[in-house]
Coordinates of C-alpha atoms in Angstrom, one line a residue:
M362 CA 126.1 101.3 116.9
K363 CA 126.8 101.4 113.2
N364 CA 130.4 101.6 112.0
D365 CA 131.5 97.9 111.8
A366 CA 130.5 96.9 115.3
R367 CA 131.8 93.6 116.6
T368 CA 131.2 91.4 119.6
E369 CA 133.8 90.4 122.1
G370 CA 133.3 88.8 125.5
G371 CA 129.5 89.5 125.3
V372 CA 130.0 93.3 124.9
K373 CA 129.3 95.0 121.6
Q374 CA 132.2 97.1 120.3
G375 CA 132.4 100.0 117.9
A376 CA 134.3 103.1 116.9
A377 CA 133.4 105.0 120.0
G378 CA 133.7 102.1 122.5
V379 CA 131.0 99.9 124.0
E380 CA 127.4 100.8 123.2
A381 CA 125.1 98.1 124.4
G382 CA 124.8 95.0 126.5
P383 CA 125.9 94.3 130.1
A384 CA 129.5 95.3 130.7
K385 CA 131.8 92.3 131.4
A386 CA 133.3 92.4 134.8
A387 CA 137.0 92.6 134.2
G388 CA 140.0 91.9 136.4
P389 CA 141.8 94.6 138.4
C390 CA 141.9 97.9 136.3
R391 CA 144.6 100.5 136.6
R392 CA 143.2 102.9 134.0
L393 CA 141.4 106.1 134.9
V394 CA 139.2 107.7 132.3
P395 CA 138.2 111.4 133.0
V396 CA 134.5 111.9 132.3
I397 CA 133.4 115.5 132.0
L398 CA 129.6 116.2 132.4
A399 CA 129.1 119.4 130.5
G400 CA 125.4 119.7 129.9
G401 CA 124.4 122.4 132.4
S402 CA 123.0 125.9 131.8
G403 CA 124.2 127.8 134.9
T404 CA 121.4 130.4 135.0
R405 CA 122.4 131.6 138.5
L406 CA 125.5 133.2 136.9
W407 CA 123.4 135.3 134.5
P408 CA 124.1 137.6 132.6
M409 CA 127.6 136.0 132.0
S410 CA 126.1 132.5 131.7
R411 CA 123.2 131.9 129.3
E412 CA 121.4 129.0 127.7
Q413 CA 123.5 129.1 124.5
F414 CA 126.8 129.8 126.3
P415 CA 126.7 128.5 129.9
K416 CA 129.1 128.9 132.7
Q417 CA 131.3 125.9 131.9
L418 CA 132.4 127.7 128.7
I419 CA 133.3 130.9 130.5
G420 CA 136.4 132.0 132.3
V421 CA 134.6 132.7 135.5
V422 CA 137.6 132.6 137.9
G423 CA 140.5 132.7 135.5
R424 CA 141.6 133.1 131.9
D425 CA 140.7 129.5 130.9
S426 CA 137.1 128.5 130.8
L427 CA 135.8 126.1 133.6
L428 CA 135.6 123.4 130.9
Q429 CA 139.2 123.8 129.9
A430 CA 140.3 123.7 133.6
T431 CA 138.3 120.5 134.1
V432 CA 139.6 118.6 131.1
S433 CA 143.2 119.5 132.2
R434 CA 142.5 118.6 135.9
L435 CA 144.1 115.1 135.8
K436 CA 147.2 116.1 133.9
G437 CA 150.3 115.2 135.8
F438 CA 148.5 112.6 137.9
A439 CA 151.1 110.4 139.5
G440 CA 150.4 107.1 141.2
N441 CA 149.3 103.6 140.7
F442 CA 146.8 104.4 138.0
K443 CA 147.3 105.6 134.4
V444 CA 145.1 108.4 133.2
D445 CA 143.6 108.0 129.7
G446 CA 144.7 110.9 127.6
E447 CA 141.3 111.1 125.9
P448 CA 138.7 112.2 128.3
I449 CA 135.0 111.6 127.6
I450 CA 132.9 114.7 127.4
V451 CA 129.1 114.6 127.4
C452 CA 127.5 117.8 126.2
G453 CA 124.4 119.2 124.4
E454 CA 123.9 119.8 120.7
E455 CA 124.0 123.6 121.1
H456 CA 127.4 123.5 122.8
R457 CA 129.3 120.8 120.8
F458 CA 131.3 123.0 118.5
T459 CA 132.5 125.4 121.3
T460 CA 133.2 122.4 123.5
E461 CA 135.4 120.8 120.8
E462 CA 137.1 124.1 120.1
Q463 CA 137.9 124.8 123.8
T464 CA 139.2 121.3 124.5
R465 CA 141.5 121.5 121.4
E466 CA 142.8 124.9 122.6
A467 CA 143.6 123.3 126.0
G468 CA 145.7 120.7 124.2
V469 CA 143.3 117.8 124.8
D470 CA 141.9 115.4 122.3
A471 CA 138.6 114.4 123.8
R472 CA 135.8 112.0 122.8
I473 CA 132.6 114.0 122.7
I474 CA 129.2 112.4 123.2
V475 CA 126.4 114.7 122.0
E476 CA 123.2 114.2 124.0
P477 CA 120.1 114.4 121.8
A478 CA 118.1 115.8 124.7
R479 CA 118.7 116.8 128.3
R480 CA 118.1 113.9 130.7
D481 CA 120.2 115.1 133.7
T482 CA 123.4 113.5 134.9
A483 CA 122.5 109.8 135.3
P484 CA 121.9 109.1 131.6
A485 CA 124.9 111.2 130.7
L486 CA 127.2 109.2 132.9
T487 CA 125.6 106.0 131.5
L488 CA 126.5 107.0 128.0
A489 CA 130.1 107.7 129.2
A490 CA 130.2 104.3 130.9
L491 CA 129.2 102.5 127.8
A492 CA 132.0 104.2 125.9
A493 CA 134.5 103.7 128.7
V494 CA 134.4 99.9 128.5
R495 CA 136.3 98.8 125.4
D496 CA 138.3 95.7 124.3
G497 CA 137.2 93.8 127.4
E498 CA 138.7 96.4 129.8
D499 CA 136.7 97.9 132.6
A500 CA 138.0 101.4 133.1
I501 CA 137.6 103.5 136.3
M502 CA 135.6 106.6 135.5
V503 CA 136.5 109.9 137.3
A504 CA 133.2 111.8 136.7
M505 CA 133.5 115.5 137.2
P506 CA 131.1 118.4 136.5
A507 CA 132.5 120.8 134.0
D508 CA 131.6 123.9 135.9
H509 CA 133.4 123.6 139.3
S510 CA 136.6 125.3 140.5
I511 CA 139.4 123.5 142.4
A512 CA 142.4 125.5 143.6
D513 CA 144.7 122.7 145.0
I514 CA 145.2 120.2 142.2
P515 CA 147.7 118.0 144.0
A516 CA 145.2 117.6 146.9
L517 CA 142.6 116.6 144.3
H518 CA 145.0 114.0 142.8
R519 CA 145.6 112.5 146.3
A520 CA 141.9 112.2 146.9
I521 CA 141.2 110.6 143.5
A522 CA 144.1 108.1 144.1
I523 CA 142.4 107.0 147.3
A524 CA 139.0 106.9 145.7
A525 CA 140.4 104.8 142.7
E526 CA 141.7 102.1 145.1
H527 CA 138.2 101.7 146.4
A528 CA 136.6 101.9 143.0
E529 CA 139.0 99.2 141.7
R530 CA 137.4 96.7 144.1
G531 CA 133.9 97.5 143.0
V532 CA 132.9 100.3 145.3
I533 CA 131.3 103.6 144.2
A534 CA 133.5 106.3 145.6
T535 CA 132.7 110.0 145.8
L536 CA 134.6 113.0 147.1
G537 CA 133.1 114.9 150.0
I538 CA 133.9 118.4 151.1
P539 CA 134.2 118.9 154.9
P540 CA 131.9 121.9 155.3
T541 CA 133.3 125.3 156.4
R542 CA 129.8 126.8 157.1
P543 CA 126.1 125.9 157.1
D544 CA 125.0 126.0 153.5
T545 CA 121.5 125.3 152.1
G546 CA 122.8 125.1 148.5
F547 CA 124.5 121.8 148.8
G548 CA 123.4 118.2 149.3
Y549 CA 125.1 116.4 152.2
I550 CA 126.6 113.0 152.8
R551 CA 126.2 111.4 156.3
L552 CA 129.5 109.7 157.2
G553 CA 129.6 106.0 158.2
A554 CA 132.4 104.0 159.7
A555 CA 135.9 105.5 159.3
L556 CA 138.4 103.6 157.1
D557 CA 142.2 103.5 157.5
D558 CA 142.9 105.8 154.5
G559 CA 140.8 108.7 155.8
A560 CA 137.7 107.8 153.8
H561 CA 134.4 106.8 155.4
E562 CA 131.7 104.4 154.4
I563 CA 128.6 106.2 153.2
D564 CA 125.8 106.1 155.6
R565 CA 123.4 108.0 153.4
F566 CA 122.9 111.0 151.1
V567 CA 120.9 113.9 152.3
E568 CA 119.1 116.4 150.2
K569 CA 119.7 120.2 150.5
P570 CA 118.6 121.1 154.0
A571 CA 116.9 124.1 155.5
A572 CA 119.1 126.6 157.3
E573 CA 118.5 125.2 160.8
L574 CA 119.2 121.7 159.7
A575 CA 122.3 122.7 157.8
T576 CA 123.6 124.3 161.0
Q577 CA 123.0 121.1 162.9
Y578 CA 124.8 119.1 160.2
V579 CA 127.9 121.2 160.5
A580 CA 127.9 121.2 164.3
A581 CA 127.6 117.4 164.3
G582 CA 130.8 117.0 162.2
T583 CA 129.5 113.8 160.6
Y584 CA 128.2 115.4 157.4
W585 CA 130.2 116.5 154.3
W586 CA 129.1 118.4 151.3
N587 CA 128.4 116.4 148.2
S588 CA 130.9 117.5 145.6
G589 CA 129.3 115.7 142.6
I590 CA 132.7 114.1 141.8
F591 CA 132.4 110.3 141.5
V592 CA 135.0 107.5 140.9
V593 CA 133.6 104.2 139.8
R594 CA 134.3 101.3 137.4
A595 CA 132.2 101.5 134.3
S596 CA 130.7 98.0 134.8
V597 CA 129.8 98.8 138.4
W598 CA 127.9 101.9 137.4
L599 CA 126.1 100.0 134.6
A600 CA 125.2 97.1 136.9
A601 CA 124.0 99.4 139.7
L602 CA 121.8 101.3 137.2
Q603 CA 120.4 98.2 135.6
K604 CA 119.3 97.0 139.1
L605 CA 117.8 100.3 140.1
N606 CA 116.5 101.7 136.9
A607 CA 116.3 99.1 134.1
D608 CA 114.4 101.5 131.8
M609 CA 117.2 104.1 131.8
H610 CA 119.8 101.4 131.3
A611 CA 118.0 99.9 128.4
A612 CA 117.3 103.2 126.7
C613 CA 120.9 104.4 127.0
S614 CA 122.2 101.1 125.8
A615 CA 120.0 101.1 122.8
A616 CA 120.7 104.7 122.0
A617 CA 124.5 104.1 122.1
Q618 CA 124.2 100.9 120.1
E619 CA 122.2 102.6 117.3
G620 CA 124.3 105.8 117.5
E621 CA 126.6 107.1 114.8
A622 CA 129.9 108.9 114.6
D623 CA 129.7 112.4 113.2
G624 CA 133.2 113.7 112.6
K625 CA 134.7 114.3 116.0
F626 CA 131.4 113.7 117.8
F627 CA 129.4 110.6 118.7
R628 CA 125.6 110.9 118.5
P629 CA 123.4 108.4 120.4
Q630 CA 120.2 107.6 118.6
A631 CA 117.7 110.3 119.5
A632 CA 114.5 108.4 119.8
Q633 CA 116.0 105.7 122.0
F634 CA 117.7 108.2 124.2
G635 CA 114.4 110.1 124.5
R636 CA 113.0 107.0 126.3
A637 CA 115.5 107.4 129.2
P638 CA 113.9 108.8 132.4
S639 CA 115.5 112.1 133.4
D640 CA 117.3 111.7 136.7
S641 CA 120.5 112.7 138.5
I642 CA 123.4 110.5 139.6
D643 CA 122.4 111.1 143.2
Y644 CA 118.7 110.2 142.9
A645 CA 119.2 107.3 140.4
V646 CA 121.9 105.5 142.3
M647 CA 123.7 107.2 145.2
E648 CA 120.8 107.8 147.5
H649 CA 120.1 104.0 147.4
I650 CA 123.5 103.3 149.1
G651 CA 122.9 102.6 152.7
T652 CA 119.3 101.3 152.1
P653 CA 118.1 97.8 151.7
T654 CA 118.1 98.2 147.9
K655 CA 121.7 99.3 147.7
P656 CA 123.3 98.2 144.5
C657 CA 126.8 98.1 146.0
D658 CA 129.0 99.6 148.7
G659 CA 129.9 103.3 148.7
V660 CA 132.7 105.3 150.3
V661 CA 133.3 109.1 150.6
V662 CA 136.9 110.5 150.4
P663 CA 137.6 113.9 151.9
L664 CA 138.6 116.6 149.5
V665 CA 140.2 119.7 151.0
A666 CA 141.4 121.5 147.9
G667 CA 139.6 124.9 147.7
W668 CA 136.6 123.4 145.9
S669 CA 133.6 125.5 144.8
D670 CA 130.7 124.6 142.6
L671 CA 130.5 128.2 141.6
G672 CA 126.7 127.9 141.8
S673 CA 126.1 131.6 142.4
W674 CA 127.9 135.0 142.1
D675 CA 128.4 134.9 145.9
A676 CA 130.3 131.6 145.4
V677 CA 132.4 133.2 142.7
W678 CA 133.2 136.1 145.1
D679 CA 134.1 133.6 147.9
A680 CA 136.5 131.7 145.6
M681 CA 138.5 134.7 144.4
D682 CA 141.3 136.8 146.0
K683 CA 140.0 140.0 147.6
D684 CA 141.4 143.4 148.4
E685 CA 141.8 144.7 152.0
S686 CA 138.1 145.7 152.0
G687 CA 136.9 142.3 150.8
N688 CA 136.1 143.4 147.3
V689 CA 136.7 141.4 144.0
A690 CA 137.2 143.2 140.7
S691 CA 137.2 141.8 137.2
G692 CA 137.8 144.0 134.2
R693 CA 137.5 147.8 134.3
V694 CA 136.3 148.3 137.9
V695 CA 136.9 151.0 140.4
F696 CA 135.9 150.8 144.1
E697 CA 135.5 153.8 146.3
G698 CA 134.4 153.2 149.9
A699 CA 133.0 149.8 149.0
T700 CA 133.2 146.6 151.1
S701 CA 132.6 142.9 150.4
S702 CA 131.4 143.6 146.9
Y703 CA 132.0 141.8 143.5
A704 CA 132.1 143.9 140.3
R705 CA 132.8 142.6 136.8
S706 CA 133.1 144.6 133.6
E707 CA 132.8 142.1 130.7
G708 CA 131.7 144.5 128.0
G709 CA 134.6 146.9 128.4
R710 CA 132.7 149.8 130.1
L711 CA 134.0 151.2 133.4
V712 CA 132.1 149.9 136.4
A713 CA 132.4 152.3 139.5
C714 CA 131.1 151.2 142.9
V715 CA 130.8 153.9 145.6
G716 CA 129.9 153.0 149.1
T717 CA 128.5 149.6 148.2
T718 CA 128.4 146.7 150.7
N719 CA 127.7 143.1 149.9
V720 CA 126.7 143.9 146.3
I721 CA 127.2 142.0 143.0
V722 CA 127.5 144.1 139.8
V723 CA 128.0 142.3 136.5
E724 CA 128.1 144.2 133.2
T725 CA 128.0 142.7 129.8
D726 CA 127.4 144.1 126.3
D727 CA 123.6 143.8 126.6
A728 CA 122.7 143.5 130.3
V729 CA 123.7 144.7 133.7
L730 CA 123.0 142.8 136.9
V731 CA 122.9 144.5 140.3
A732 CA 122.1 142.2 143.2
D733 CA 122.5 141.9 147.0
R734 CA 124.9 139.0 147.8
S735 CA 122.3 137.5 150.1
R736 CA 119.8 137.3 147.3
V737 CA 121.9 135.8 144.5
Q738 CA 119.9 132.5 144.6
D739 CA 116.9 134.5 143.3
I740 CA 118.7 135.2 139.9
K741 CA 117.4 131.9 138.6
G742 CA 113.8 133.1 139.0
L743 CA 114.7 136.4 137.5
V744 CA 116.0 134.7 134.3
A745 CA 112.7 132.7 134.2
R746 CA 110.8 136.0 134.2
I747 CA 113.0 137.4 131.4
R748 CA 112.4 134.3 129.4
E749 CA 108.7 134.6 129.9
Q750 CA 108.9 138.1 128.3
H751 CA 110.6 136.4 125.2
A752 CA 113.6 138.6 125.7
P753 CA 116.8 137.3 124.0
E754 CA 119.0 138.2 126.9
A755 CA 117.8 135.0 128.8
D756 CA 119.3 132.7 126.3
T757 CA 121.9 134.4 124.1
H758 CA 124.7 137.0 124.3
R759 CA 125.0 139.8 121.9
K760 CA 128.2 138.0 120.7
V761 CA 127.1 134.7 119.3
R762 CA 129.6 131.9 118.7
R763 CA 129.4 129.7 115.6
P764 CA 131.6 126.8 114.5
W765 CA 133.2 129.1 111.9
G766 CA 133.8 132.0 114.3
F767 CA 131.3 134.5 115.8
Y768 CA 129.1 137.5 115.1
D769 CA 128.3 140.5 117.2
S770 CA 125.0 142.4 116.7
I771 CA 126.3 145.9 117.2
E772 CA 123.1 147.9 116.2
H773 CA 119.6 147.3 115.1
G774 CA 116.4 149.2 114.3
E775 CA 113.3 149.2 112.1
R776 CA 114.1 147.0 109.1
F777 CA 117.9 147.0 109.6
Q778 CA 120.6 145.3 111.6
V779 CA 124.4 145.8 111.7
K780 CA 126.7 142.8 112.6
R781 CA 130.4 142.4 113.1
I782 CA 131.3 139.0 111.7
V783 CA 134.7 137.2 112.3
V784 CA 135.5 134.1 110.4
S785 CA 138.4 131.9 111.5
P786 CA 141.2 131.1 109.0
G787 CA 140.1 128.3 106.7
S788 CA 136.5 128.3 107.8
K789 CA 133.4 129.1 105.9
L790 CA 129.7 129.8 106.5
S791 CA 127.0 127.6 105.0
L792 CA 125.8 128.1 101.4
Q793 CA 122.5 129.8 102.1
M794 CA 119.8 132.2 101.1
H795 CA 117.3 134.5 102.9
H796 CA 113.6 135.1 102.0
H797 CA 113.2 138.4 103.8
R798 CA 116.5 140.3 103.9
A799 CA 119.3 141.6 101.7
E800 CA 122.9 142.1 103.0
H801 CA 125.8 144.4 102.4
W802 CA 129.3 143.1 103.3
I803 CA 132.3 145.4 103.9
V804 CA 135.7 143.7 104.6
V805 CA 137.5 145.3 107.5
C806 CA 140.4 142.9 107.9
G807 CA 141.6 139.8 105.9
T808 CA 140.5 138.4 102.6
A809 CA 137.0 137.1 101.8
L810 CA 136.0 134.5 99.2
V811 CA 132.4 135.3 98.3
T812 CA 130.0 133.0 96.5
R813 CA 127.0 135.0 95.1
G814 CA 124.7 133.1 92.8
E815 CA 126.9 131.7 90.0
E816 CA 129.7 134.1 90.8
Q817 CA 132.8 133.6 93.0
F818 CA 135.2 136.3 93.8
L819 CA 137.7 137.7 96.3
L820 CA 137.3 140.8 98.4
S821 CA 140.2 142.6 100.2
E822 CA 140.2 145.2 103.0
N823 CA 137.9 148.2 102.3
E824 CA 136.1 146.4 99.5
S825 CA 132.4 145.5 99.6
T826 CA 129.6 143.6 97.9
F827 CA 125.8 143.4 98.0
I828 CA 123.8 140.1 98.4
P829 CA 120.3 140.6 97.1
L830 CA 117.3 139.0 98.8
G831 CA 116.7 135.4 97.6
V832 CA 120.2 134.8 96.1
R833 CA 122.3 131.9 97.3
H834 CA 125.6 133.0 98.9
R835 CA 128.5 131.9 101.0
L836 CA 131.3 133.7 102.9
E837 CA 134.7 132.0 103.3
N838 CA 138.1 132.9 104.8
P839 CA 140.8 131.4 102.5
G840 CA 143.6 133.2 104.4
K841 CA 145.7 132.6 107.5
V842 CA 144.4 135.5 109.6
P843 CA 140.9 136.1 110.9
L844 CA 138.5 137.6 108.4
E845 CA 136.5 140.5 109.8
I846 CA 133.5 142.1 108.0
I847 CA 130.7 144.5 108.8
E848 CA 127.4 143.2 107.6
V849 CA 124.4 145.5 107.1
Q850 CA 121.1 143.6 106.8
S851 CA 117.9 145.3 105.6
G852 CA 114.5 143.8 105.1
S853 CA 111.1 143.0 106.5
Y854 CA 112.3 140.3 108.9
L855 CA 115.9 139.9 110.3
G856 CA 115.6 136.8 112.5
E857 CA 118.2 134.1 112.5
D858 CA 115.6 131.5 111.5
D859 CA 115.4 133.2 108.0
I860 CA 118.2 131.0 106.8
V861 CA 117.8 128.2 104.1
R862 CA 121.0 126.1 104.1
F863 CA 121.9 124.2 100.9
D864 CA 125.4 123.0 102.0
D865 CA 127.1 123.1 105.4
T866 CA 130.5 121.9 106.5
Y867 CA 129.3 121.5 110.1
G868 CA 126.2 119.3 109.4
R869 CA 123.6 121.9 110.5
S870 CA 120.2 121.6 108.9

């Protein structure tokens, strides 16, 4: 890594922590570092969750987003371990600004690692492990997916405290969910010998089973769901990965060593990271526990805390409070003679369900989903078909978030488009120009500082200006309240890729 790296104890140090070389096995560690894996897309929760704004950034079961709930999950942790106040978040390029904004709103100052490409959870955790070892310490990572829901936080803390005691002595610990029903959507962990603290040795990991086999697992009482939450010392993870997948270890180490800080973000070197094989934590390491090639011992700690991976709309329905008829409503929803249904109005329109049973209805500004609760796993295939049609609804919402605020495409037609643009106080768009469109700006609320060619001037409410095709321009909000404008675009091509940037605060090309 650039930025005045130094070497201490055989481990290369830098501004973002350790980036290369084998981690030094330290003595007993009492420091927990939350690691949030936030690189998923969550297509099964379409149309709320989309490629450019996935489910971890959405308030699926509450006011806060799932990411915000996750980064705050270890607050108030009491016990023999001290929780690091700066969690490590690993996310994708397209989500980095929203991730930073949401963590800041949650009152958390996080270290954010931006993956150059998606390589699944094992390389992501490896980048976090390299950053978690610093100044000769060997922190215990509490790796959590960013898109799960947990109702009983004290119960989670108790389970993590037990897992951390095992992790401290060099064991990989995971949290297992005693199953409440046969479920083909989860991987399972077969329990080994029972331990004094309620944990079990891991006999082996089992892939998602067919329905009949899932029923047998639950009846046997010796299989728990795999929660995807892992507690492990950074050096133990790195050593296990180096033994089982040396190529992934080498690629991630080189990517971190040659990476660079970018404001509040750390960017691993793209070409080196691209050499890392794509694999999950389970496949890369955990499924080897209990086999002759096992890299270390593993234990599973029971978690009974109202956990849900929110992997489908049916899971969302199951995780939420219901009325006397088993219905769940979110937003402007009315039920009449309905049972066991979930309805959500996100775009503000009234959703009325009459006589429905086991139905999912989700309304957004630009799409409506109606599905049988027993078929919600098919939504992933539906989204793939929508993407094959090159429809924008597969990847983006009508309301698109940007590091400076957001815009909402409220109307479009032949050679014109109307957007509502909101710029946060003190923020500004890039200095840019367009080859194929001109723009009219009307200020609705706040004050706009406009750059147009060689001119620069202020616009107040109810004032407007015209940006001709091919002219450099910039919109800024110099005030302390959000700036809201209506933009009317006209021209032969109105795509977002018709932007030539000359200067950008946020480092976009």
